[in-house]
Coordinates of C-alpha atoms and ligand atoms in Angstrom, one line a residue:
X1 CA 91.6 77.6 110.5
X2 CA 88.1 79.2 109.9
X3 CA 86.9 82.7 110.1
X4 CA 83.7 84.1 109.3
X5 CA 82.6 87.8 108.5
X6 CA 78.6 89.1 108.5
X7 CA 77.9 92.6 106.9
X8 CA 74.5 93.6 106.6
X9 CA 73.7 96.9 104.2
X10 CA 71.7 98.8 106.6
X11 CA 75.0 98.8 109.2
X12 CA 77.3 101.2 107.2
X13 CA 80.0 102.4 109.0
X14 CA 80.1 105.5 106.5
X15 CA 80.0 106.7 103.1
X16 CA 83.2 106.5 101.3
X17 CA 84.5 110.0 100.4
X18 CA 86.5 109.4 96.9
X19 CA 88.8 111.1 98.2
X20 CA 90.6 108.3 100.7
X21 CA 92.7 107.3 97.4
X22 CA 94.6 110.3 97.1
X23 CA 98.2 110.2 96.8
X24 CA 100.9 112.8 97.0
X25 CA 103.7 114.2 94.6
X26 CA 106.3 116.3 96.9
X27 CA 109.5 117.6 95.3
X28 CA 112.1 115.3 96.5
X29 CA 114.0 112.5 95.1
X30 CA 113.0 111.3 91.5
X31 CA 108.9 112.2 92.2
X32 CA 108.9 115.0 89.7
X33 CA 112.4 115.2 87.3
X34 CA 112.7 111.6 86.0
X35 CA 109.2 110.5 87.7
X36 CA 105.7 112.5 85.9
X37 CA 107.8 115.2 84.3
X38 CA 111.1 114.2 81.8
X39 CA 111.3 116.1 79.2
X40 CA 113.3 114.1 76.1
X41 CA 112.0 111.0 77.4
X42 CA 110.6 108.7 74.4
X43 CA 107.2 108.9 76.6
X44 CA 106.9 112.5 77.1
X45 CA 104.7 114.4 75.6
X46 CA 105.8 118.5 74.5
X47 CA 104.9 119.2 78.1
X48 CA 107.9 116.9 78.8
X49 CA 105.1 114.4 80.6
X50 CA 106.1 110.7 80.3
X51 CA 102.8 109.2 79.1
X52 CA 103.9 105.8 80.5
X53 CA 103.8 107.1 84.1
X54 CA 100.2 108.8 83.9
X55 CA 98.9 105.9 82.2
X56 CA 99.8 104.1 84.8
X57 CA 98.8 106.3 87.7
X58 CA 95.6 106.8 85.4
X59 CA 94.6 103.1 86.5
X60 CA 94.8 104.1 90.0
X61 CA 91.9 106.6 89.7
X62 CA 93.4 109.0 92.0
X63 CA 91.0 111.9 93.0
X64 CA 93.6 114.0 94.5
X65 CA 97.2 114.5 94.7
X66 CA 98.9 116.5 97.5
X67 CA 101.6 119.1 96.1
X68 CA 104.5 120.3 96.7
X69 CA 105.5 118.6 99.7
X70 CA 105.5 117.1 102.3
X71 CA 109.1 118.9 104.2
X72 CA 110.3 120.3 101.1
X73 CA 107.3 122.8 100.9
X74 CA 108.6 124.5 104.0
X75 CA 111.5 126.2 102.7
X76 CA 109.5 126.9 99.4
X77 CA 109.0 129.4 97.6
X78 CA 106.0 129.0 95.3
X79 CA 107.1 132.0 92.9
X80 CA 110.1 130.5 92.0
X81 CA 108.0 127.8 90.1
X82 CA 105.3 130.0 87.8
X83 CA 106.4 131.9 84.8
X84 CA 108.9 131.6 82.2
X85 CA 110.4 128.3 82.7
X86 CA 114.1 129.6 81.6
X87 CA 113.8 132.2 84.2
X88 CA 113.6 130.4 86.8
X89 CA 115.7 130.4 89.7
X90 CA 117.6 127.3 91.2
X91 CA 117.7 127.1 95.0
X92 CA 118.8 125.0 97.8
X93 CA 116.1 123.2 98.9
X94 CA 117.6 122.5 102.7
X95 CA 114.9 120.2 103.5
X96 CA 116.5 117.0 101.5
X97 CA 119.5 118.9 100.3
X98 CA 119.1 118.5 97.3
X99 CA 119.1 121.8 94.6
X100 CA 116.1 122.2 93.2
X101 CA 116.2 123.7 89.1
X102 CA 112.5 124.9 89.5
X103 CA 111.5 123.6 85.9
X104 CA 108.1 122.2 87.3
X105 CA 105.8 124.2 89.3
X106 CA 102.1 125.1 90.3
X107 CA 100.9 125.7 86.9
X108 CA 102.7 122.1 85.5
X109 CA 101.3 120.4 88.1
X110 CA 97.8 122.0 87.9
X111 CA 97.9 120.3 84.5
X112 CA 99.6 117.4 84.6
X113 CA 96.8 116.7 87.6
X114 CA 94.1 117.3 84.9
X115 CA 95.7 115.1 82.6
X116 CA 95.5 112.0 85.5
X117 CA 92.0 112.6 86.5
X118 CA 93.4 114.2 89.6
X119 CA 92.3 117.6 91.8
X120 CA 95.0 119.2 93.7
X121 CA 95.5 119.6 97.1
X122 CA 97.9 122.1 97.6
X123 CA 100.8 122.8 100.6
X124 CA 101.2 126.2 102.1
X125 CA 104.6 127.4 103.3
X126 CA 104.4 127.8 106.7
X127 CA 108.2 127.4 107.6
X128 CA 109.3 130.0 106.4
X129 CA 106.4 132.0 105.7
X130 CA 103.2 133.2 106.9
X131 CA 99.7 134.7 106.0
X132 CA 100.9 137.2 103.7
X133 CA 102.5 135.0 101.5
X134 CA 99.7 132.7 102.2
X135 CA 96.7 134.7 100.6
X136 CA 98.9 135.5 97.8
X137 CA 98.9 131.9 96.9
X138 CA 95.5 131.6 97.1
X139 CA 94.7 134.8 94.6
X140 CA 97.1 133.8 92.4
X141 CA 95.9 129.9 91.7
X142 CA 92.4 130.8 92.7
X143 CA 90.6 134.4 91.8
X144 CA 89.4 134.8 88.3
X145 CA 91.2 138.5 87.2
X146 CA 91.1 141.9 88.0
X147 CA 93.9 142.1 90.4
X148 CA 97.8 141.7 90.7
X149 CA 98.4 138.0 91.7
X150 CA 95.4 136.8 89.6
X151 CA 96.7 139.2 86.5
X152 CA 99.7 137.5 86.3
X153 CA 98.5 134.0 86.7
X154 CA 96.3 135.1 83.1
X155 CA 99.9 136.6 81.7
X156 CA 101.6 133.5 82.4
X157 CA 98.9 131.8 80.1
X158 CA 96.3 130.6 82.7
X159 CA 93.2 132.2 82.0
X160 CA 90.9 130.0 84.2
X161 CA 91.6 130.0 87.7
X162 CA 92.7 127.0 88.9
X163 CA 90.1 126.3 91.3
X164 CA 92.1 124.4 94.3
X165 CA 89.7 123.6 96.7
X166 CA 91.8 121.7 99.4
X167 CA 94.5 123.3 101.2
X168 CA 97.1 121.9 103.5
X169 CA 98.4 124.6 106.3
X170 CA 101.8 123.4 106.4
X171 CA 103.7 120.5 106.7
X172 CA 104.4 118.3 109.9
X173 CA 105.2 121.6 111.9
X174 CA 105.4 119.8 115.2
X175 CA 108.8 117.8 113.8
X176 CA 112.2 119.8 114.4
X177 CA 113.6 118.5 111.4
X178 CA 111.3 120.8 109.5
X179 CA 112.2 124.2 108.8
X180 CA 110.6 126.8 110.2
X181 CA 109.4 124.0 113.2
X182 CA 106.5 125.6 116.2
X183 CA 105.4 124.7 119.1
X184 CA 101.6 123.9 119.2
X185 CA 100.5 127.5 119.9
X186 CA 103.0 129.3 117.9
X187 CA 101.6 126.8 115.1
X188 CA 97.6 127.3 116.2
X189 CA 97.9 131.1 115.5
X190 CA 99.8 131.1 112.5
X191 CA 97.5 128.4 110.7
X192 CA 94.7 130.5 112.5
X193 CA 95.4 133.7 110.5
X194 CA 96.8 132.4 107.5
X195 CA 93.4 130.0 107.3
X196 CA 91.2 133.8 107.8
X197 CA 92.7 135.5 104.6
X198 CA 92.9 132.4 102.8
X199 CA 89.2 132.1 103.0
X200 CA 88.4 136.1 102.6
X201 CA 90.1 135.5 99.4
X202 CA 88.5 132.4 98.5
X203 CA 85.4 131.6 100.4
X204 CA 85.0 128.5 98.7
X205 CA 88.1 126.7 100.1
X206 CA 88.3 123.9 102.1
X207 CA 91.5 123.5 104.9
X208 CA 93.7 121.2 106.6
X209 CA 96.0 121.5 109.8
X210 CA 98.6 119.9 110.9
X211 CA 98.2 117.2 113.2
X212 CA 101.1 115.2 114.6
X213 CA 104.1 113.5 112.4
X214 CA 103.5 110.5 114.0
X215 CA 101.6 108.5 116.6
X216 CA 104.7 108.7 119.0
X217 CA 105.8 112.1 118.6
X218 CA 106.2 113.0 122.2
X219 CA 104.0 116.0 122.0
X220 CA 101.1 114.4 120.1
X221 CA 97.5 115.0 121.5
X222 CA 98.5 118.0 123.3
X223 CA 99.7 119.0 119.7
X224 CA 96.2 118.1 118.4
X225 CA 94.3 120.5 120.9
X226 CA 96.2 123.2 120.8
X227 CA 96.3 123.5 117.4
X228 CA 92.3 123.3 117.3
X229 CA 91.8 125.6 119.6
X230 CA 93.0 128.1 118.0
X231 CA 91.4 126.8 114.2
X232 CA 88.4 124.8 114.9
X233 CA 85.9 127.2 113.4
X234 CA 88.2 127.7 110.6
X235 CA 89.8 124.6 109.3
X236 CA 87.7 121.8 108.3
X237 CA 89.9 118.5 108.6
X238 CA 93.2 117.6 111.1
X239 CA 96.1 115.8 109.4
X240 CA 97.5 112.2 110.6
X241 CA 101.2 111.0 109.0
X242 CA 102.7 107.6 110.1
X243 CA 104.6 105.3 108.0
X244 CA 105.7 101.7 109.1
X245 CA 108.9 99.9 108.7
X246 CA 110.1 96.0 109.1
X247 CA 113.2 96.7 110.8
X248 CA 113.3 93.8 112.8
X249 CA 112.2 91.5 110.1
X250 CA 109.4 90.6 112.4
X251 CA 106.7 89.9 109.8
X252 CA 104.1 88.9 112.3
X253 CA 104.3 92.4 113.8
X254 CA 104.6 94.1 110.5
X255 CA 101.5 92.9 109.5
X256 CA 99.7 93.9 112.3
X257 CA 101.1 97.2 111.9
X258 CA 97.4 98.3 110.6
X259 CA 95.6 97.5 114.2
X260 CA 98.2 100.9 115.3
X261 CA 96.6 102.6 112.4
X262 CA 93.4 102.2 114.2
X263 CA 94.2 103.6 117.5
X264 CA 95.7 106.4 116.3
X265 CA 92.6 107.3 114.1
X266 CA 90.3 106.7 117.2
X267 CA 92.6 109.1 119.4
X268 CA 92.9 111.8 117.2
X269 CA 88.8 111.4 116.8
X270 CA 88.6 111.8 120.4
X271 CA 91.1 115.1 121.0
X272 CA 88.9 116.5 118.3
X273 CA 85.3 115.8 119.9
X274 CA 86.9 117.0 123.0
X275 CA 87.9 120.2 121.6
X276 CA 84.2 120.3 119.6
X277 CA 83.0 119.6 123.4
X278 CA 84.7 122.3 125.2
X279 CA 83.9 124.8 122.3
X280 CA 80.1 124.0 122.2
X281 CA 80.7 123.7 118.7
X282 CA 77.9 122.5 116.7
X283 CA 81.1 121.3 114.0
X284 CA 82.2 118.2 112.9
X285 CA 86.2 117.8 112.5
X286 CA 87.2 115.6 109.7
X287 CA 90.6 114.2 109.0
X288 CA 92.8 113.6 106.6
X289 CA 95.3 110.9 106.7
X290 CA 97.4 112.5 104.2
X291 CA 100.9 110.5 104.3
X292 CA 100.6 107.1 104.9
X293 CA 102.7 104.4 103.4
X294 CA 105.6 101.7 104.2
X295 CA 108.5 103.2 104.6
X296 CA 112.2 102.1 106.0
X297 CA 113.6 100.0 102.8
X298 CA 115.7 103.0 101.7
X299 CA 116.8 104.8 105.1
X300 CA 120.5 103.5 104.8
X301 CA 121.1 104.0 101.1
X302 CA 119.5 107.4 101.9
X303 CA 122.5 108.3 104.7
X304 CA 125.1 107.7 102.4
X305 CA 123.8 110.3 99.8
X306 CA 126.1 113.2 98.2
X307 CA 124.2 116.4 99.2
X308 CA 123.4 119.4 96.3
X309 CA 122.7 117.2 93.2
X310 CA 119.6 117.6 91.5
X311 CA 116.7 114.8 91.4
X312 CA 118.9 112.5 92.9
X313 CA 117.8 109.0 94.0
X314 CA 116.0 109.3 97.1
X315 CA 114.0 107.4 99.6
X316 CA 113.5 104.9 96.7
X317 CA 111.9 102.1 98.5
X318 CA 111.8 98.5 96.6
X319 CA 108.3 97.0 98.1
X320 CA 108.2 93.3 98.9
X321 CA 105.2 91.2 98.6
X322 CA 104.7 91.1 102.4
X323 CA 104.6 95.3 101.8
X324 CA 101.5 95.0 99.6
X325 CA 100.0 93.1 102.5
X326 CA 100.7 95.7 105.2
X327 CA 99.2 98.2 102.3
X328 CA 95.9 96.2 101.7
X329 CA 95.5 96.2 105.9
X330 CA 96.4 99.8 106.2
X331 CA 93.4 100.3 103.6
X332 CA 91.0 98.1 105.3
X333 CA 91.6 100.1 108.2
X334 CA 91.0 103.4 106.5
X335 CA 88.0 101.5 105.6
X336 CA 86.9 101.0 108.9
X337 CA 87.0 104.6 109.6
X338 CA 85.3 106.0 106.2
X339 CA 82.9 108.1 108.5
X340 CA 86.0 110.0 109.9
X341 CA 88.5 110.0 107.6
X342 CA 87.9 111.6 104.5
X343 CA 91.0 112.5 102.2
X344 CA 93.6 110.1 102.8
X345 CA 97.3 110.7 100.3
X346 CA 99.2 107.4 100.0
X347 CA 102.6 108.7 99.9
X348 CA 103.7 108.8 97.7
X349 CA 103.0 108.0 94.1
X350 CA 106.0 107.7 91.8
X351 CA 109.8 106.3 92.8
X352 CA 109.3 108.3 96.2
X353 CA 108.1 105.1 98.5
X354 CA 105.7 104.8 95.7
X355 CA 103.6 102.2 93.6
X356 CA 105.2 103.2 90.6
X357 CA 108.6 103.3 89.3
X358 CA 110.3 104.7 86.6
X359 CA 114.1 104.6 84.9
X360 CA 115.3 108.2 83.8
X361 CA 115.2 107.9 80.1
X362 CA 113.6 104.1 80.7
X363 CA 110.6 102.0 81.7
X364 CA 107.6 102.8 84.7
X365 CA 106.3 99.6 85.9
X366 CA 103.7 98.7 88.6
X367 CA 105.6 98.2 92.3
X368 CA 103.7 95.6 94.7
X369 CA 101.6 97.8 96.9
X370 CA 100.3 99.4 93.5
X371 CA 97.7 96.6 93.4
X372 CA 96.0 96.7 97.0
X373 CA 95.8 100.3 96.0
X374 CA 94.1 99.6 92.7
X375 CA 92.2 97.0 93.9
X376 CA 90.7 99.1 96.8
X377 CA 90.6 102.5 94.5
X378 CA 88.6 100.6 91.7
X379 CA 86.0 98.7 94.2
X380 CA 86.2 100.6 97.3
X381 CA 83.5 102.6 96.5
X382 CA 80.4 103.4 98.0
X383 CA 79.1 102.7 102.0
X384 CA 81.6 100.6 104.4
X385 CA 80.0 98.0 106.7
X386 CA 80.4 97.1 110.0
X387 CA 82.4 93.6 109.7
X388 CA 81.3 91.4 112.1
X389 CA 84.5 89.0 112.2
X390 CA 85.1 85.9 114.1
X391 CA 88.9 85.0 113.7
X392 CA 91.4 82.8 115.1
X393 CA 94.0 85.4 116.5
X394 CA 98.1 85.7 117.1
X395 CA 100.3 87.3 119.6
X396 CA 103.4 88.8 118.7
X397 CA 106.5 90.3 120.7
X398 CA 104.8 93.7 120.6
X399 CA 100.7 93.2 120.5
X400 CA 98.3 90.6 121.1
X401 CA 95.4 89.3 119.6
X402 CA 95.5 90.0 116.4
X403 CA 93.4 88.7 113.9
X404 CA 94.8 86.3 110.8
X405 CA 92.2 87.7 109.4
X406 CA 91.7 91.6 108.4
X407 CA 88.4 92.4 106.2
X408 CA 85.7 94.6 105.2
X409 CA 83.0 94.6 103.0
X410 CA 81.9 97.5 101.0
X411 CA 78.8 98.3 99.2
X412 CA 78.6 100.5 96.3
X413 CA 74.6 101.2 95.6
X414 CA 75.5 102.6 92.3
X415 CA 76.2 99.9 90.3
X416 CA 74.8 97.3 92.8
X417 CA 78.5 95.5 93.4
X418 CA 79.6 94.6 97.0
X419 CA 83.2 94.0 97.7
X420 CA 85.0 92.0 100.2
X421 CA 88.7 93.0 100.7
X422 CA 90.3 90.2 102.9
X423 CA 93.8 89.7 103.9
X424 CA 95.2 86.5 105.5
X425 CA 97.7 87.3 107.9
X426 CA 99.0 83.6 108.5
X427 CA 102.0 83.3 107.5
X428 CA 101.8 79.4 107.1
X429 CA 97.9 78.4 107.0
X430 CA 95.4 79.3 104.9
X431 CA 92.1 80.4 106.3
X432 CA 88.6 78.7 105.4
X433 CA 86.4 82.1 105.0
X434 CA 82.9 82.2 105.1
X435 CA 81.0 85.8 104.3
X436 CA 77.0 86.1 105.6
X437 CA 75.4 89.1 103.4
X438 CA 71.8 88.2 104.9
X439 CA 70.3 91.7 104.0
X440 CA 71.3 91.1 100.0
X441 CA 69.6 87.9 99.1
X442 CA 71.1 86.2 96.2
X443 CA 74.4 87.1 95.2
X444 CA 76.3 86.6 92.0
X445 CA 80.0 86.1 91.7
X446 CA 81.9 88.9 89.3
X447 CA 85.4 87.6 90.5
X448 CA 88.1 86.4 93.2
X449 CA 91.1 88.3 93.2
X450 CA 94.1 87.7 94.7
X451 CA 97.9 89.0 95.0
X452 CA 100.4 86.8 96.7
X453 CA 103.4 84.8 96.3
X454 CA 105.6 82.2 97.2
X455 CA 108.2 84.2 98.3
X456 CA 107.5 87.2 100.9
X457 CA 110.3 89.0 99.8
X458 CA 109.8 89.2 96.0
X459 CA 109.5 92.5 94.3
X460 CA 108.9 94.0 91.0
X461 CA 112.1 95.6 89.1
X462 CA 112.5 96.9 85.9
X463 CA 114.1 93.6 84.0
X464 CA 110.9 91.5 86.1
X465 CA 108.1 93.9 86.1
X466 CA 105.1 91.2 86.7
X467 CA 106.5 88.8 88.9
X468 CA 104.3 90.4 91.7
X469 CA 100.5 90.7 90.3
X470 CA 97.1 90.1 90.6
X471 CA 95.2 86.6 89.4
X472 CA 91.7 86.4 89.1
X473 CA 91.6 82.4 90.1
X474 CA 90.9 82.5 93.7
X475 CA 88.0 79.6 94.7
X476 CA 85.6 82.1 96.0
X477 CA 81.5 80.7 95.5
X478 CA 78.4 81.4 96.2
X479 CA 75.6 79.5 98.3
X480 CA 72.8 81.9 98.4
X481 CA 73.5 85.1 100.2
X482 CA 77.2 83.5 101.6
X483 CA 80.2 83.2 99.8
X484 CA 82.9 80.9 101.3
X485 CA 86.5 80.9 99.9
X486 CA 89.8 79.8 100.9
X487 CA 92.5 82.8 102.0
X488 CA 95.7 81.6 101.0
X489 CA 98.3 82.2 103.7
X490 CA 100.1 85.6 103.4
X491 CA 97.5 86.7 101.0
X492 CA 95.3 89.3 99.9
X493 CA 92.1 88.5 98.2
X494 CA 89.1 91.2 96.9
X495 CA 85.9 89.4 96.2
X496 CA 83.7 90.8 94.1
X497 CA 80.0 89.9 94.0
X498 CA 76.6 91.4 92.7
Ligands
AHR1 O1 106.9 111.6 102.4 C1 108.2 111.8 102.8 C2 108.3 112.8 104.0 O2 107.7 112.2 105.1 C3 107.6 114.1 103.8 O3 108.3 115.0 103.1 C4 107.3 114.5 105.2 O4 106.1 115.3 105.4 C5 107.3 113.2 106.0 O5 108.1 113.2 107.1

């Protein structure tokens, strides 16, 4: 089987904000107590940090990380987490039914997201609150003294303002399982004025609304224009969620999970020029695709859980080899659509559906889909380019023709280096690949990458921690300004060249 790819560098789909590999810490499950934050831990540090977990979400380069949640944010109450620590109250946090002990909060995270090389993007209540409690937030992590919010951010030891620059007006409001859940205008008016006195106190802020839970939520697009109507001129990106499952065990559909990704990128692109069009607006919307992930590996053990303990196991997903494939194609895509999408949050980032994994009081190791995501993190940098791909293609029982081969090249004028992130969806052949880069003349090999495995089921644990990485051996060369190499089946493969 043979498929062949031609980028040229002056046919850039769009420069690649950093900001695509966020991720996203929500308090839920073991993200926070017995994930970044264990006090007592042989890794922490006084802070009660384990240094094992930030090293490793320190190789992920992670520009920004999405706090506090996610559903838990809207029953929240941000106060609860700043000041003494031994003050603090403990509360039911009705969202996962859990009870949270409030022991980590905004100032914690504000620094343990220094300490991984991370900004902050920060979740607004707007369940169960409103504006009110909405520009408080922002004076208290964001103006520099002089008044009562800001004051007591400096008494609690923070002299500096934080400086939060990205802003998330909610969380999935559309979903009834959330608290404090809107319809589409209810929602539009609320973001609309809490994003107004947000801004009055912080000028400098940048904002997010809430765009639908999921592709198939049965109010999406009409969700997508209400809620711009009423905050186009005030909001500066529209969120997309969707996570994707193997329920079926349907491999073939799994991975072609990512062309879905796609569609629902180019939609929401089109509700928002709609709403630019009917507004004469002279504004570019944005979005941010900030929860994405695989997700469906823990939805039974997660049923059977005892409500009201604290930092319980939850939504602990155990990713498969075939996972990290789905991952690697779900970044291509995002990719693909670097001119639109500018803050995506893989979510999320430790033992919640995460890359990394930890053991309360034991080790953190390196999940499968935590090396498509370092792979396209490290190299993903710079201008996308319009792939120009000739594959062999598959039907399945839900879609037809899809590729076997998903794959985009990226060019990063910096240090010179272009990428080619390539994954080979067949599931029993591998793929002869050739790549034209005309435009570059003579390229140099740096390496071949590739993550894949015999078995599509293996995982990492803690007692086998490697048996799903990276090897630098794949057969990749270079004939001029072509490189041809051979895509294992069920692979994928980053090429890097200079
Ligand atoms: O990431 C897990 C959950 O998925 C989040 O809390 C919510 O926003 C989404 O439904």
């Amino acid at each position: 089987l043979q498929a062949t790819m031609i980028v040229d560098k002056d046919f850039t789909i769009g420069k690649i904000d950093d900001r695509l590999y966020g991720s996203f810490i929500e308090h839920l499950g073991r993200a926070v107590y017995g994930g970044i934050y264990e006090p007592g831990h042989p890794a922490a540090d006084k802070q009660g940090f384990r240094q094992d977990v930030l090293e490793l979400v320190r190789k992920l380069r992670i520009p920004i990380v999405r706090y506090p949640g996610g559903n838990f944010v809207s029953g929240y109450d941000w106060k609860d987490g700043i000041g003494p620590i031994g003050e603090r109250p403990s509360k039911l946090d009705l969202a996962w039914r859990t009870v949270e002990p409030n022991q980590f909060g905004m100032n914690e995270f504000v620094e343990w997201s220094t300490a991984a090389g991370s900004d902050v993007m920060w979740a607004i209540n707007l369940g169960t609150q409103g504006a009110d409690d909405a520009r408080q937030v922002v004076e208290y992590a964001n103006h520099p003294s002089g008044s009562y919010w800001s004051d007591l951010r400096i008494r609690h030891g923070y002299k500096n303002p934080h400086r939060i620059k990205t802003w998330c007006l909610g969380n999935e409001m559309d979903g009834p399982w959330q608290i404090g859940h809107k319809t589409a205008a209810e929602y539009g008016r609320v973001a609309l004025e809490a994003a107004k006195v947000m801004k009055w106190t912080d000028p400098s802020i940048e904002l997010v609304a809430c765009g639908s839970s999921f592709l198939n939520m049965p109010t999406f697009a009409d969700w997508e224009a209400t809620v711009l109507d009423h905050t186009y001129e005030h909001v500066e990106y529209l969120s997309l969620h969707q996570y994707y499952g193997n329920h079926e065990n349907d491999t073939a559909t799994f991975l072609a999970r990512s062309l879905q990704m796609d569609e629902f990128i180019h939609s929401v692109a089109a509700i928002c020029d709609y709403v630019k069009a009917k507004k004469r607006s002279k504004k570019r919307m944005y979005l941010s695709f900030d929860e994405w992930n695989v997700w469906f590996h823990s939805n039974a053990a997660d049923n059977k859980l005892e409500p009201w303990q604290i930092a319980p196991p939850q939504l602990e997903d155990v990713y498969t080899m075939e996972d990290a494939l789905v991952v690697g194609c779900l970044l291509i895509s995002l990719l693909k659509h670097a001119d639109r999408v500018k803050m995506a949050c893989l979510a999320q980032l430790v033992n919640v559906i995460a890359p990394i994994m930890t053991q309360n009081g034991g080790a953190a190791w390196a999940q499968t889909i935590y090396y498509p995501f370092m792979h396209a993190s490290l190299y993903g940098r710079g201008h996308s380019l319009v792939p120009l791909v000739q594959s062999p293609k598959y039907d399945t029982k839900e879609m037809t023709d899809v590729p076997y081969l998903e794959s985009i090249a990226v060019h990063n004028e910096e240090n010179g280096e272009i990428t080619i992130f390539a994954v080979n969806r067949h599931l029993d052949e591998a793929l002869s690949f050739k790549a034209d880069l005309r435009s570059f003349g003579d390229c140099t090999l740096i390496e071949h990458l590739v993550l894949e495995n015999a078995d599509l089921k293996a995982v990492n644990t803690a007692a086998q921690p490697g048996r799903v990485q990276p090897h630098n051996h794949g057969n990749a060369a270079i004939g001029g300004s072509s490189v041809a190499a051979r895509l294992g089946k069920a692979s994928w493969n980053v090429i890097r060249l200079r």
